[in-house]
Every structure is written in C-alpha cells, then in structure tokens.
Coordinates of C-alpha atoms and ligand atoms in Angstrom, one line a residue:
M1 CA 57.0 155.4 -55.3
K2 CA 59.6 155.6 -57.9
K3 CA 61.0 159.1 -58.5
T4 CA 60.7 160.7 -61.8
R5 CA 64.1 161.0 -63.4
I6 CA 64.6 164.6 -64.5
A7 CA 66.8 166.0 -67.2
V8 CA 67.3 169.9 -67.3
F9 CA 68.3 171.3 -70.6
V10 CA 70.4 174.4 -70.5
S11 CA 72.3 177.0 -72.8
G12 CA 73.5 179.7 -70.5
G13 CA 73.9 181.0 -66.9
G14 CA 71.6 178.4 -65.4
T15 CA 69.8 180.5 -62.5
N16 CA 66.8 178.5 -63.2
L17 CA 68.8 175.1 -62.9
Q18 CA 70.2 176.5 -59.7
A19 CA 66.6 177.2 -58.4
L20 CA 65.8 173.6 -59.2
I21 CA 68.9 172.3 -57.5
D22 CA 68.4 174.4 -54.4
A23 CA 64.6 173.3 -54.2
E24 CA 65.5 169.6 -54.6
K25 CA 68.0 170.1 -51.8
R26 CA 65.4 171.7 -49.5
G27 CA 63.3 168.5 -50.2
E28 CA 60.6 170.6 -52.4
I29 CA 60.8 168.2 -55.3
P30 CA 60.0 164.9 -53.5
S31 CA 58.8 163.3 -56.5
G32 CA 61.7 163.7 -58.8
E33 CA 65.4 163.8 -59.0
I34 CA 67.6 165.7 -61.2
A35 CA 69.5 163.1 -63.0
L36 CA 71.1 164.9 -65.8
V37 CA 71.9 168.5 -67.0
L38 CA 72.3 168.7 -70.8
S39 CA 73.9 171.6 -72.6
N40 CA 74.1 172.6 -76.2
S41 CA 76.9 174.7 -75.4
P42 CA 80.3 173.7 -73.9
S43 CA 80.8 177.0 -72.2
A44 CA 77.4 177.3 -70.4
Y45 CA 78.0 178.4 -66.8
A46 CA 75.2 176.0 -65.9
L47 CA 77.5 173.1 -66.5
E48 CA 79.7 174.4 -63.6
R49 CA 76.5 174.6 -61.4
A50 CA 75.8 170.8 -62.3
K51 CA 79.2 170.0 -61.4
T52 CA 79.2 171.6 -58.0
A53 CA 76.1 169.9 -57.2
G54 CA 77.4 166.6 -58.3
I55 CA 74.9 166.1 -61.1
K56 CA 76.0 164.4 -64.3
S57 CA 76.1 166.5 -67.2
A58 CA 76.3 166.0 -71.1
V59 CA 77.3 168.5 -73.9
V60 CA 75.7 167.9 -77.3
S61 CA 76.6 170.4 -79.9
K62 CA 74.7 170.8 -83.2
K63 CA 77.7 172.4 -84.7
E64 CA 80.0 169.5 -84.2
L65 CA 77.1 166.9 -85.3
G66 CA 76.4 168.9 -88.4
S67 CA 72.7 169.0 -88.3
Q68 CA 69.4 169.3 -86.2
E69 CA 68.5 165.7 -87.0
A70 CA 71.8 164.4 -85.8
F71 CA 71.7 166.7 -82.6
E72 CA 68.2 165.4 -81.8
E73 CA 69.1 161.9 -82.3
K74 CA 72.2 162.0 -79.9
V75 CA 70.0 163.8 -77.3
V76 CA 67.3 161.1 -77.6
E77 CA 70.1 158.4 -77.2
I78 CA 71.5 160.0 -74.1
L79 CA 68.1 160.4 -72.5
A80 CA 67.5 156.8 -73.1
E81 CA 70.7 155.9 -71.5
E82 CA 69.9 157.9 -68.4
K83 CA 66.4 156.5 -68.3
I84 CA 65.0 160.1 -68.2
D85 CA 61.2 160.5 -67.8
L86 CA 60.9 164.2 -67.8
I87 CA 62.8 167.0 -69.5
V88 CA 62.8 170.5 -68.1
L89 CA 63.9 173.4 -70.4
A90 CA 65.5 175.9 -68.3
G91 CA 67.0 178.6 -70.7
F92 CA 67.5 176.3 -73.4
M93 CA 68.1 178.3 -76.3
S94 CA 67.5 175.9 -79.3
I95 CA 64.2 175.3 -80.7
L96 CA 63.3 171.4 -80.9
T97 CA 61.6 170.0 -83.9
K98 CA 58.1 168.1 -84.0
S99 CA 59.7 164.9 -84.4
F100 CA 61.6 165.5 -81.0
T101 CA 58.7 167.1 -79.1
D102 CA 56.3 164.2 -80.3
R103 CA 58.5 161.7 -78.6
F104 CA 57.8 163.4 -75.2
P105 CA 54.2 164.4 -75.0
E106 CA 53.4 166.2 -71.7
R107 CA 56.9 164.9 -70.6
M108 CA 58.8 168.1 -71.3
I109 CA 58.1 171.5 -69.7
N110 CA 59.6 175.0 -70.4
I111 CA 59.9 178.3 -68.4
H112 CA 59.0 181.5 -70.4
P113 CA 59.4 184.9 -69.0
S114 CA 56.1 186.5 -69.6
L115 CA 52.4 185.7 -69.0
I116 CA 51.6 183.6 -72.1
P117 CA 50.0 184.4 -74.5
S118 CA 51.6 187.8 -74.1
F119 CA 55.1 188.4 -75.5
C120 CA 55.8 184.7 -76.6
G121 CA 56.5 182.7 -79.7
K122 CA 59.2 183.3 -82.4
G123 CA 61.5 186.2 -81.5
Y124 CA 60.5 186.5 -77.9
W125 CA 63.5 185.2 -75.9
G126 CA 66.0 186.7 -73.4
L127 CA 65.8 190.6 -73.1
H128 CA 63.4 190.9 -76.1
V129 CA 60.5 189.8 -74.0
H130 CA 61.0 192.3 -71.5
E131 CA 61.7 195.1 -74.0
A132 CA 58.3 194.2 -75.6
A133 CA 56.6 194.4 -72.5
L134 CA 58.0 197.8 -71.6
E135 CA 57.4 199.1 -75.0
K136 CA 53.6 197.9 -74.8
G137 CA 53.5 199.6 -71.4
V138 CA 51.8 196.7 -69.5
K139 CA 51.5 197.2 -65.8
V140 CA 51.8 193.4 -65.0
T141 CA 54.0 190.9 -66.5
G142 CA 55.4 187.6 -65.1
A143 CA 56.3 184.0 -65.9
T144 CA 54.8 180.8 -67.3
V145 CA 55.6 177.0 -67.1
H146 CA 54.0 175.1 -70.0
F147 CA 54.3 171.7 -71.7
V148 CA 56.4 171.9 -74.8
N149 CA 54.9 171.0 -78.1
E150 CA 56.0 171.8 -81.7
I151 CA 54.7 175.5 -81.4
P152 CA 57.3 177.7 -79.6
D153 CA 55.7 178.6 -76.2
G154 CA 52.5 176.9 -77.6
G155 CA 51.8 174.0 -75.2
K156 CA 49.3 173.6 -72.5
I157 CA 49.9 176.2 -69.6
I158 CA 50.9 174.4 -66.1
M159 CA 51.7 177.6 -63.9
Q160 CA 51.9 181.2 -64.0
K161 CA 52.9 184.1 -61.7
A162 CA 52.3 187.8 -62.2
V163 CA 55.0 190.4 -61.5
D164 CA 54.5 194.1 -61.2
V165 CA 56.2 196.4 -63.8
Q166 CA 57.5 199.5 -62.0
E167 CA 58.1 203.0 -62.9
G168 CA 61.6 203.5 -64.3
D169 CA 62.1 199.8 -65.1
T170 CA 64.7 198.9 -67.8
P171 CA 64.5 195.5 -69.7
E172 CA 67.3 194.2 -67.5
I173 CA 65.7 195.2 -64.1
L174 CA 62.5 193.9 -65.2
Q175 CA 64.1 190.7 -66.3
R176 CA 65.7 190.2 -63.0
R177 CA 62.5 190.9 -61.0
V178 CA 60.7 188.4 -63.2
M179 CA 63.4 185.8 -62.4
E180 CA 63.3 186.4 -58.6
E181 CA 59.6 186.9 -58.1
A182 CA 58.3 184.3 -60.5
E183 CA 60.7 182.0 -62.5
W184 CA 62.7 180.6 -59.7
I185 CA 59.5 180.2 -57.7
I186 CA 57.2 178.4 -60.3
L187 CA 59.8 176.4 -62.1
P188 CA 60.5 174.2 -59.2
K189 CA 56.9 174.1 -58.2
A190 CA 55.7 173.1 -61.8
T191 CA 58.5 170.5 -61.8
E192 CA 57.2 168.8 -58.7
K193 CA 53.6 169.0 -59.9
V194 CA 54.4 167.2 -63.1
A195 CA 57.0 164.7 -61.6
K196 CA 54.3 163.7 -59.0
E197 CA 51.6 163.3 -61.6
M198 CA 54.1 161.1 -63.7
S199 CA 55.3 159.1 -60.8
E200 CA 51.7 158.3 -59.6
K201 CA 51.0 157.3 -63.1
A202 CA 54.2 155.0 -63.4
Ligands
LIG1 C1 65.2 182.8 -68.4 O1 64.6 184.1 -68.4 C2 64.2 181.9 -68.9 O2 62.9 182.2 -68.7 C3 64.4 181.9 -70.4 O3 66.0 181.9 -70.5 C4 66.4 182.7 -69.3 C5 67.4 181.6 -68.8 O4 68.2 181.9 -67.8 N1 63.7 180.8 -71.1 P1 69.0 181.2 -66.9 O5 70.0 180.4 -67.8 O6 68.1 180.0 -66.3 O7 69.7 182.0 -65.8

C-alpha cells in the first residue's frame, strides 16, 4: 500500500514535530511518511529538528511575500511539488483562510492543547489556553487532535486525551504536563489513524 505523504507545518520549538519523527522511527506511523516540514518562520527551532532527522524543509514567509493570499499560493505550490497528501499542523501559528482549508477537506489536522470545546478558538493559543483553564478552575484538561476547517479549532474531533490539573500548577507547568501526557502521544496516533484511512482509500 502507498504511504500517505505527510507535511508537518510548524512555527516554533517543534516538540510535537519531534514526537512525530520519533514515532515514525519507532515504526508507529506505518501508513505514512513525513516528507516535508514547512515553517512560516526562518528561525523556528523545528527546522533544526527536521534537518537532524534528514527531512526536507521549506520556509514560506508571509512578510516576504506581502499577503496572506500570496503566502497560501506559495504553500499550495510546494505541497503539490512534494505530492503531499496530508497536512499536520503542529504548533503552526498562522490562521489559514477558507480558500486554503477548502482545498484539503479532512486532509489537514491540528493539535490543540485543551479538551475542545473548552478553551479553544480565537485568542486561545500557547500559554493563554492553560491560563484560562487555571482561571476557570477546571480539574481536568488535555489535548485534542481535530480536522481543520475555516473555523479556528472548529473541525471534527479525531482524538482527545485528558490530563489532571494539580494543586499549585502554573500555566507553564500545566502546559508541559499536557504536552508530555497528551499532545506527544495523541498527535502521532491520530496521524497514523488518518494516514491509514487515506492510504486505504487511495
Ligand atoms: C503546542 O502546545 C500545540 O498544542 C500548540 O502549539 C504548541 C506547539 O509546541 N498548537 P511545539 O512547537 O510542538 O513544541
């Protein structure tokens, strides 16, 4: 069976990318291969991780291209060149427009660091998500992998994992626990699930 060709979109540190790379190495993503890492920032440490793993990477800068439209056009061009089947957003800090998301129906997934529908949508990114969870006083939070559509964090849910909030947690401590106990586990699992379904259909 043909492996699903995966592009991972990143903007920052890339610990979720690393979890995917490690899972692929361990043979836990047998239905897919990470063929490309695409960053919207030239200084993303995730690019170093791609290099170390021997994965091709590309940087597309909206600033340099001048507009969101030009940015998305360039990304589409690169994805076509690399024959990408599935996009995984792993800490990609740029919202894609409907004209982009419509091109990849159920072919693009994202990891969000809360149990959707809590603490998601506009403004809920990075530490803000965990600050809001602590402010609300929830006792359980977690992470969600979902399909991407034009609504931020609004697409169909694929996988979730709960994480306990503990007495004395700071946003930083909670963020780390959610990554270790949920994000790094469900992102590779959900990627394999979707890649498998796609390669069976291909
Ligand atoms: C993660 O918390 C992810 O859920 C969110 O952005 C963060 C990215 O971290 N979307 P990293 O770049 O994978 O380390």
